[in-house]
CSV table of C-alpha atoms in Angstrom, one decimal:
chain,number,residue,atom,x,y,z
A,23,UNK,CA,-86.7,219.1,-11.5
A,24,UNK,CA,-85.0,215.5,-11.5
A,25,UNK,CA,-87.6,212.3,-12.5
A,26,UNK,CA,-86.7,209.0,-12.3
A,27,UNK,CA,-86.3,206.8,-15.5
A,28,UNK,CA,-89.2,205.0,-17.3
A,29,UNK,CA,-87.6,201.3,-16.8
A,30,UNK,CA,-89.1,198.5,-15.0
A,31,UNK,CA,-89.4,195.1,-14.7
A,32,UNK,CA,-92.5,192.9,-15.2
A,33,UNK,CA,-92.4,189.3,-14.8
A,34,UNK,CA,-88.3,189.3,-15.3
A,35,UNK,CA,-88.8,191.6,-18.5
A,36,UNK,CA,-87.6,195.1,-18.4
A,37,UNK,CA,-89.5,197.7,-20.4
A,38,UNK,CA,-88.0,200.4,-20.6
A,39,UNK,CA,-88.7,203.9,-23.3
A,40,UNK,CA,-86.1,205.5,-25.1
A,41,UNK,CA,-85.7,208.8,-27.1
A,42,UNK,CA,-83.1,209.4,-29.7
A,43,UNK,CA,-82.5,211.7,-31.8
A,44,UNK,CA,-81.5,211.6,-35.8
A,45,UNK,CA,-78.4,214.2,-36.3
A,46,UNK,CA,-77.6,214.8,-39.7
A,47,UNK,CA,-75.0,216.4,-41.3
A,48,UNK,CA,-73.0,216.1,-44.7
A,49,UNK,CA,-74.4,212.8,-45.3
A,50,UNK,CA,-73.4,211.1,-41.6
A,51,UNK,CA,-75.5,210.5,-39.1
A,52,UNK,CA,-74.3,210.9,-35.3
A,53,UNK,CA,-74.0,208.1,-33.0
A,54,UNK,CA,-72.8,207.4,-29.8
A,55,UNK,CA,-71.5,204.0,-28.1
A,56,UNK,CA,-69.7,203.4,-24.5
A,57,UNK,CA,-66.4,202.7,-24.4
A,58,UNK,CA,-67.2,199.0,-23.4
A,59,UNK,CA,-69.6,197.9,-25.9
A,60,UNK,CA,-68.7,197.0,-29.3
A,61,UNK,CA,-72.0,198.8,-31.0
A,62,UNK,CA,-73.2,202.1,-31.8
A,63,UNK,CA,-76.5,203.5,-31.4
A,64,UNK,CA,-78.7,206.8,-32.2
A,65,UNK,CA,-77.7,209.3,-29.2
A,66,UNK,CA,-80.4,209.7,-26.5
A,67,UNK,CA,-81.3,208.1,-23.6
A,68,UNK,CA,-84.0,206.9,-21.5
A,69,UNK,CA,-87.4,208.8,-21.1
A,70,UNK,CA,-88.2,210.0,-17.6
A,71,UNK,CA,-91.6,209.7,-16.3
A,72,UNK,CA,-94.1,212.6,-17.0
A,73,UNK,CA,-91.4,213.9,-19.7
A,74,UNK,CA,-92.0,214.2,-23.7
A,75,UNK,CA,-89.8,212.1,-25.8
A,76,UNK,CA,-87.8,215.5,-27.6
A,77,UNK,CA,-87.2,216.7,-24.6
A,78,UNK,CA,-85.3,213.5,-23.2
A,79,UNK,CA,-83.4,213.8,-26.2
A,80,UNK,CA,-82.4,217.3,-25.8
A,81,UNK,CA,-81.6,216.9,-21.9
A,82,UNK,CA,-79.5,213.8,-23.0
A,83,UNK,CA,-77.8,215.7,-25.8
A,84,UNK,CA,-77.4,218.6,-23.4
A,85,UNK,CA,-76.0,215.9,-20.7
A,86,UNK,CA,-74.1,214.1,-22.7
A,87,UNK,CA,-72.2,216.7,-25.3
A,88,UNK,CA,-73.0,220.3,-23.8
A,89,UNK,CA,-75.6,221.2,-26.4
A,90,UNK,CA,-78.2,223.4,-25.7
A,91,UNK,CA,-81.4,223.2,-28.2
A,92,UNK,CA,-84.6,225.0,-27.3
A,93,UNK,CA,-87.1,222.6,-25.7
A,94,UNK,CA,-90.0,224.8,-26.8
A,95,UNK,CA,-89.6,223.8,-29.8
A,96,UNK,CA,-91.2,220.4,-30.9
A,97,UNK,CA,-89.7,218.1,-32.9
A,98,UNK,CA,-91.1,215.6,-35.6
A,99,UNK,CA,-90.8,211.9,-34.7
A,100,UNK,CA,-89.7,210.0,-37.2
A,101,UNK,CA,-90.5,206.9,-36.3
A,102,UNK,CA,-91.4,204.1,-33.5
A,103,UNK,CA,-89.2,201.1,-32.8
A,104,UNK,CA,-90.5,198.2,-30.6
A,105,UNK,CA,-87.4,196.3,-29.8
A,106,UNK,CA,-87.1,192.8,-28.1
A,107,UNK,CA,-84.0,191.5,-27.1
A,108,UNK,CA,-81.0,190.2,-24.2
A,109,UNK,CA,-78.6,192.6,-23.0
A,110,UNK,CA,-75.8,191.0,-20.0
A,111,UNK,CA,-78.3,187.9,-19.8
A,112,UNK,CA,-81.5,190.2,-18.9
A,113,UNK,CA,-84.4,190.8,-21.4
A,114,UNK,CA,-85.7,194.0,-22.7
A,115,UNK,CA,-88.8,195.3,-24.1
A,116,UNK,CA,-88.0,198.2,-25.6
A,117,UNK,CA,-89.7,201.4,-27.2
A,118,UNK,CA,-87.5,203.6,-28.9
A,119,UNK,CA,-88.9,207.4,-30.4
A,120,UNK,CA,-86.9,208.5,-32.9
A,121,UNK,CA,-86.9,212.1,-33.5
A,122,UNK,CA,-85.5,214.4,-35.7
A,123,UNK,CA,-82.9,217.0,-34.2
A,124,UNK,CA,-81.0,219.8,-35.6
A,125,UNK,CA,-78.0,221.2,-34.2
A,126,UNK,CA,-76.6,225.3,-34.9
A,127,UNK,CA,-74.9,225.7,-38.0
A,128,UNK,CA,-71.8,226.8,-36.0
A,129,UNK,CA,-71.8,223.9,-33.2
A,130,UNK,CA,-68.5,222.6,-32.1
A,131,UNK,CA,-69.9,219.0,-32.6
A,132,UNK,CA,-70.2,219.4,-36.3
A,133,UNK,CA,-66.3,219.3,-37.2
A,134,UNK,CA,-65.4,216.2,-35.6
A,135,UNK,CA,-64.0,213.8,-38.1
A,136,UNK,CA,-63.0,211.1,-35.8
A,137,UNK,CA,-64.6,209.6,-32.9
A,138,UNK,CA,-64.7,211.9,-29.9
A,139,UNK,CA,-65.7,211.6,-26.4
A,140,UNK,CA,-69.1,213.1,-24.5
A,141,UNK,CA,-69.1,215.5,-21.8
A,142,UNK,CA,-70.8,213.8,-19.2
A,143,UNK,CA,-68.6,212.5,-16.5
A,144,UNK,CA,-68.3,209.0,-16.0
A,145,UNK,CA,-70.5,207.8,-18.7
A,146,UNK,CA,-68.0,206.8,-20.5
A,147,UNK,CA,-69.6,207.9,-24.1
A,148,UNK,CA,-67.8,208.0,-27.5
A,149,UNK,CA,-69.4,209.7,-30.3
A,150,UNK,CA,-68.9,209.6,-34.3
A,151,UNK,CA,-70.2,210.7,-37.2
A,152,UNK,CA,-71.0,207.6,-39.5
A,153,UNK,CA,-71.5,208.0,-43.5
A,154,UNK,CA,-73.3,204.9,-45.4
A,155,UNK,CA,-70.4,202.5,-45.9
A,156,UNK,CA,-69.8,203.3,-42.0
A,157,UNK,CA,-72.8,202.1,-40.8
A,158,UNK,CA,-72.9,199.6,-43.1
A,159,UNK,CA,-70.1,197.5,-42.2
A,160,UNK,CA,-69.9,198.9,-38.2
A,161,UNK,CA,-72.1,197.1,-35.4
A,162,UNK,CA,-75.2,199.6,-35.4
A,163,UNK,CA,-77.9,198.6,-32.4
A,164,UNK,CA,-80.5,197.8,-33.0
A,165,UNK,CA,-79.4,196.5,-36.1
A,166,UNK,CA,-82.9,196.8,-38.0
A,167,UNK,CA,-82.7,200.2,-38.1
A,168,UNK,CA,-79.8,199.8,-40.5
A,169,UNK,CA,-82.2,200.2,-43.9
A,170,UNK,CA,-84.2,202.9,-42.5
A,171,UNK,CA,-80.9,204.8,-41.7
A,172,UNK,CA,-79.7,204.3,-45.1
A,173,UNK,CA,-83.1,205.5,-46.6
A,174,UNK,CA,-82.6,208.7,-44.5
A,175,UNK,CA,-79.4,209.2,-46.0
A,176,UNK,CA,-80.4,208.8,-48.9
A,177,UNK,CA,-83.9,211.3,-48.4
A,178,UNK,CA,-86.3,208.5,-49.4
A,179,UNK,CA,-87.6,208.1,-45.4
A,180,UNK,CA,-90.0,210.8,-45.9
A,181,UNK,CA,-92.2,208.7,-47.6
A,182,UNK,CA,-91.9,205.7,-45.1
A,183,UNK,CA,-92.8,206.3,-41.6
A,184,UNK,CA,-94.1,203.2,-39.9
A,185,UNK,CA,-93.3,201.5,-37.2
A,186,UNK,CA,-91.0,198.2,-37.7
A,187,UNK,CA,-91.0,195.6,-34.8
A,188,UNK,CA,-88.3,193.1,-34.4
A,189,UNK,CA,-87.8,190.1,-32.2
A,190,UNK,CA,-84.4,189.5,-31.6
A,191,UNK,CA,-82.6,186.8,-29.6
B,6,UNK,CA,-105.4,195.1,-13.9
B,7,UNK,CA,-103.5,192.3,-15.2
B,8,UNK,CA,-100.1,191.8,-13.8
B,9,UNK,CA,-98.7,191.5,-17.5
B,10,UNK,CA,-99.8,194.4,-18.6
B,11,UNK,CA,-97.5,197.8,-18.9
B,12,UNK,CA,-99.4,199.6,-16.7
B,13,UNK,CA,-97.0,200.6,-13.6
B,14,UNK,CA,-96.6,203.2,-10.9
B,15,UNK,CA,-93.6,205.2,-10.9
B,16,UNK,CA,-92.9,207.6,-8.2
B,17,UNK,CA,-96.4,209.2,-8.1
B,18,UNK,CA,-97.3,208.9,-11.6
B,19,UNK,CA,-98.6,205.8,-13.7
B,20,UNK,CA,-97.0,204.8,-17.2
B,21,UNK,CA,-99.7,203.3,-19.1
B,22,UNK,CA,-98.7,202.1,-23.2
B,23,UNK,CA,-102.0,201.3,-24.8
B,24,UNK,CA,-102.6,200.1,-28.6
B,25,UNK,CA,-105.8,201.1,-30.4
B,26,UNK,CA,-107.3,199.8,-33.7
B,27,UNK,CA,-108.5,202.5,-36.4
B,28,UNK,CA,-111.4,200.1,-37.7
B,29,UNK,CA,-112.9,202.4,-41.1
B,30,UNK,CA,-115.8,201.2,-43.0
B,31,UNK,CA,-117.4,203.1,-45.6
B,32,UNK,CA,-116.2,206.6,-43.8
B,33,UNK,CA,-117.7,205.4,-40.2
B,34,UNK,CA,-114.9,204.6,-37.6
B,35,UNK,CA,-116.0,202.0,-34.8
B,36,UNK,CA,-115.7,203.4,-31.3
B,37,UNK,CA,-116.3,201.6,-27.7
B,38,UNK,CA,-117.2,202.4,-24.0
B,39,UNK,CA,-118.3,201.2,-20.8
B,40,UNK,CA,-122.4,201.0,-20.8
B,41,UNK,CA,-121.7,203.0,-17.7
B,42,UNK,CA,-119.2,205.9,-19.3
B,43,UNK,CA,-120.0,209.1,-21.1
B,44,UNK,CA,-117.3,209.0,-23.9
B,45,UNK,CA,-116.3,206.8,-26.4
B,46,UNK,CA,-113.0,205.5,-27.2
B,47,UNK,CA,-111.1,203.5,-29.8
B,48,UNK,CA,-111.1,199.9,-29.2
B,49,UNK,CA,-108.1,198.5,-28.1
B,50,UNK,CA,-106.2,197.7,-24.7
B,51,UNK,CA,-103.0,198.1,-22.6
B,52,UNK,CA,-100.0,196.5,-24.1
B,53,UNK,CA,-98.7,193.7,-21.7
B,54,UNK,CA,-95.2,193.0,-21.5
B,55,UNK,CA,-93.7,191.1,-24.4
B,56,UNK,CA,-96.2,191.6,-27.0
B,57,UNK,CA,-96.1,194.1,-29.9
B,58,UNK,CA,-98.6,196.5,-30.6
B,59,UNK,CA,-100.2,194.5,-33.2
B,60,UNK,CA,-100.5,191.8,-31.2
B,61,UNK,CA,-102.4,193.8,-28.6
B,62,UNK,CA,-104.8,194.5,-31.2
B,63,UNK,CA,-105.2,191.0,-32.6
B,64,UNK,CA,-105.8,189.5,-29.0
B,65,UNK,CA,-108.2,192.4,-27.7
B,66,UNK,CA,-110.5,192.3,-31.3
B,67,UNK,CA,-110.4,189.0,-30.2
B,68,UNK,CA,-111.2,188.9,-26.7
B,69,UNK,CA,-114.0,191.9,-27.1
B,70,UNK,CA,-115.5,190.9,-30.5
B,71,UNK,CA,-114.5,187.8,-31.3
B,72,UNK,CA,-113.1,188.9,-34.6
B,73,UNK,CA,-110.3,186.6,-36.3
B,74,UNK,CA,-110.8,187.9,-40.2
B,75,UNK,CA,-108.7,190.8,-40.4
B,76,UNK,CA,-105.4,192.6,-41.2
B,77,UNK,CA,-103.6,194.8,-39.0
B,78,UNK,CA,-101.4,197.8,-40.7
B,79,UNK,CA,-98.1,199.1,-39.3
B,80,UNK,CA,-98.6,202.3,-37.0
B,81,UNK,CA,-100.2,205.1,-38.1
B,82,UNK,CA,-100.8,207.3,-35.1
B,83,UNK,CA,-98.5,207.8,-32.0
B,84,UNK,CA,-99.8,209.8,-29.2
B,85,UNK,CA,-97.9,210.6,-25.7
B,86,UNK,CA,-100.9,211.9,-23.4
B,87,UNK,CA,-100.2,213.6,-20.0
B,88,UNK,CA,-103.6,213.4,-17.8
B,89,UNK,CA,-104.9,213.1,-14.4
B,90,UNK,CA,-107.7,211.2,-13.8
B,91,UNK,CA,-109.4,210.6,-10.4
B,92,UNK,CA,-106.3,211.1,-7.8
B,93,UNK,CA,-103.7,209.8,-10.4
B,94,UNK,CA,-101.3,211.6,-12.7
B,95,UNK,CA,-100.5,209.5,-16.1
B,96,UNK,CA,-98.1,209.4,-18.8
B,97,UNK,CA,-99.3,207.4,-21.6
B,98,UNK,CA,-98.3,206.1,-24.8
B,99,UNK,CA,-101.2,205.6,-27.5
B,100,UNK,CA,-100.1,203.5,-30.6
B,101,UNK,CA,-102.9,203.4,-33.5
B,102,UNK,CA,-102.9,200.5,-35.9
B,103,UNK,CA,-105.4,200.6,-39.1
B,104,UNK,CA,-107.5,197.4,-39.1
B,105,UNK,CA,-109.4,196.5,-42.2
B,106,UNK,CA,-112.2,193.9,-41.3
B,107,UNK,CA,-112.5,191.3,-43.9
B,108,UNK,CA,-115.2,189.1,-45.1
B,109,UNK,CA,-118.9,189.7,-44.0
B,110,UNK,CA,-118.3,190.0,-39.9
B,111,UNK,CA,-121.3,190.7,-38.2
B,112,UNK,CA,-119.8,193.8,-36.9
B,113,UNK,CA,-120.1,195.4,-40.5
B,114,UNK,CA,-123.5,195.3,-40.4
B,115,UNK,CA,-124.8,196.8,-37.2
B,116,UNK,CA,-124.6,200.0,-36.2
B,117,UNK,CA,-124.5,199.8,-32.3
B,118,UNK,CA,-123.8,196.4,-30.5
B,119,UNK,CA,-122.6,194.8,-27.2
B,120,UNK,CA,-119.1,193.2,-27.0
B,121,UNK,CA,-118.7,189.6,-26.1
B,122,UNK,CA,-116.7,190.0,-22.8
B,123,UNK,CA,-119.6,189.9,-20.1
B,124,UNK,CA,-117.5,191.1,-17.7
B,125,UNK,CA,-116.2,194.3,-19.6
B,126,UNK,CA,-119.6,195.5,-20.6
B,127,UNK,CA,-118.7,197.0,-23.7
B,128,UNK,CA,-121.0,198.5,-25.8
B,129,UNK,CA,-119.6,199.5,-29.7
B,130,UNK,CA,-121.1,201.9,-32.2
B,131,UNK,CA,-119.9,203.2,-35.5
B,132,UNK,CA,-119.1,207.2,-36.1
B,133,UNK,CA,-119.3,208.6,-39.5
B,134,UNK,CA,-116.0,210.6,-40.3
B,135,UNK,CA,-117.1,213.6,-40.9
B,136,UNK,CA,-119.3,213.6,-37.5
B,137,UNK,CA,-116.3,213.3,-35.2
B,138,UNK,CA,-116.1,217.0,-34.4
B,139,UNK,CA,-119.3,217.0,-32.8
B,140,UNK,CA,-118.9,213.3,-31.3
B,141,UNK,CA,-118.4,212.3,-27.5
B,142,UNK,CA,-115.3,211.1,-27.7
B,143,UNK,CA,-111.9,211.1,-25.5
B,144,UNK,CA,-109.0,211.7,-26.1
B,145,UNK,CA,-110.2,215.5,-27.8
B,146,UNK,CA,-106.8,215.2,-29.9
B,147,UNK,CA,-108.0,211.4,-31.5
B,148,UNK,CA,-110.3,214.1,-33.5
B,149,UNK,CA,-107.6,216.0,-35.5
B,150,UNK,CA,-105.6,212.6,-35.4
B,151,UNK,CA,-108.4,210.6,-37.6
B,152,UNK,CA,-109.1,213.8,-40.0
B,153,UNK,CA,-105.3,212.9,-41.4
B,154,UNK,CA,-105.6,209.6,-40.6
B,155,UNK,CA,-105.4,208.7,-44.9
B,156,UNK,CA,-102.0,210.6,-44.9
B,157,UNK,CA,-99.0,208.4,-45.3
B,158,UNK,CA,-97.2,210.4,-42.7
B,159,UNK,CA,-97.0,209.2,-39.1
B,160,UNK,CA,-99.3,211.2,-37.0
B,161,UNK,CA,-97.4,212.3,-33.9
B,162,UNK,CA,-99.1,214.1,-30.9
B,163,UNK,CA,-97.9,215.1,-27.9
B,164,UNK,CA,-100.7,216.0,-25.7
B,165,UNK,CA,-100.6,217.7,-22.3
B,166,UNK,CA,-104.0,218.2,-20.3
B,167,UNK,CA,-103.7,221.6,-18.3
B,168,UNK,CA,-106.0,221.7,-15.2
């Protein structure tokens, strides 16, 4: 049952709802980027209408990496971000729902040292596990999440689950 | 329906984003309803495009109660709520923020009172936290979230109403 993404325009501003996962292994977090972009983001994608957020993450991980995660098992919502930004000349009002996700211990995905290409045809996605130093030196979008991601790796994120809002030009 | 509200029909469904205020005073929590309605809900309203959830709450409390002396905390509850109302199926996100009313605002001194927005016909009432279990409030899962409202963790609920 394919449903439409939650993305629509009101008064020239595009509203969209994204669900992303924090996949954590060996003190690194998994990121994705499109070949043409110069920034990394947490893996995931747009939530479809009437779709639960953690289902959207699992669907995207399946489409993009061929990973099968049980949709019956709910995931913790770690945080929600409100992101106001411009991309390719368009204004966006975005909600980002961030879920904790776990890969099976034997998943191939865990064993990539370098960047690797996604499974979804035509999507042109590259994936990479980034450690703390890399998260601090690479371009991460949205950039205001960097501190939270460092805290997550340091293990102190569990004490500060709250929404951050950032207006970016 | 104001055209800047995030309240949009997508296919056969309505996507709707709300921000609500969790106003607690001496173990009482403030609810609102329209006079003709049966159930009480948290004060708040639809998020407008370009507006943060905190700004929605500040705007709504000003419009509905004329409040201006209060602090809005970071988000404490997030709900994904799927339900039917009338002919329509809804996909709703609700962001709840704790609000601390400061000073001697008049709303703290009355148990039940009317809103100041005439066309909205709203009435407000304080409910005891310990009596929420039997109170006529909606949505139902709110009771569970409010029981845990003083915990540090984000209270997240996904709720699908089955008919």
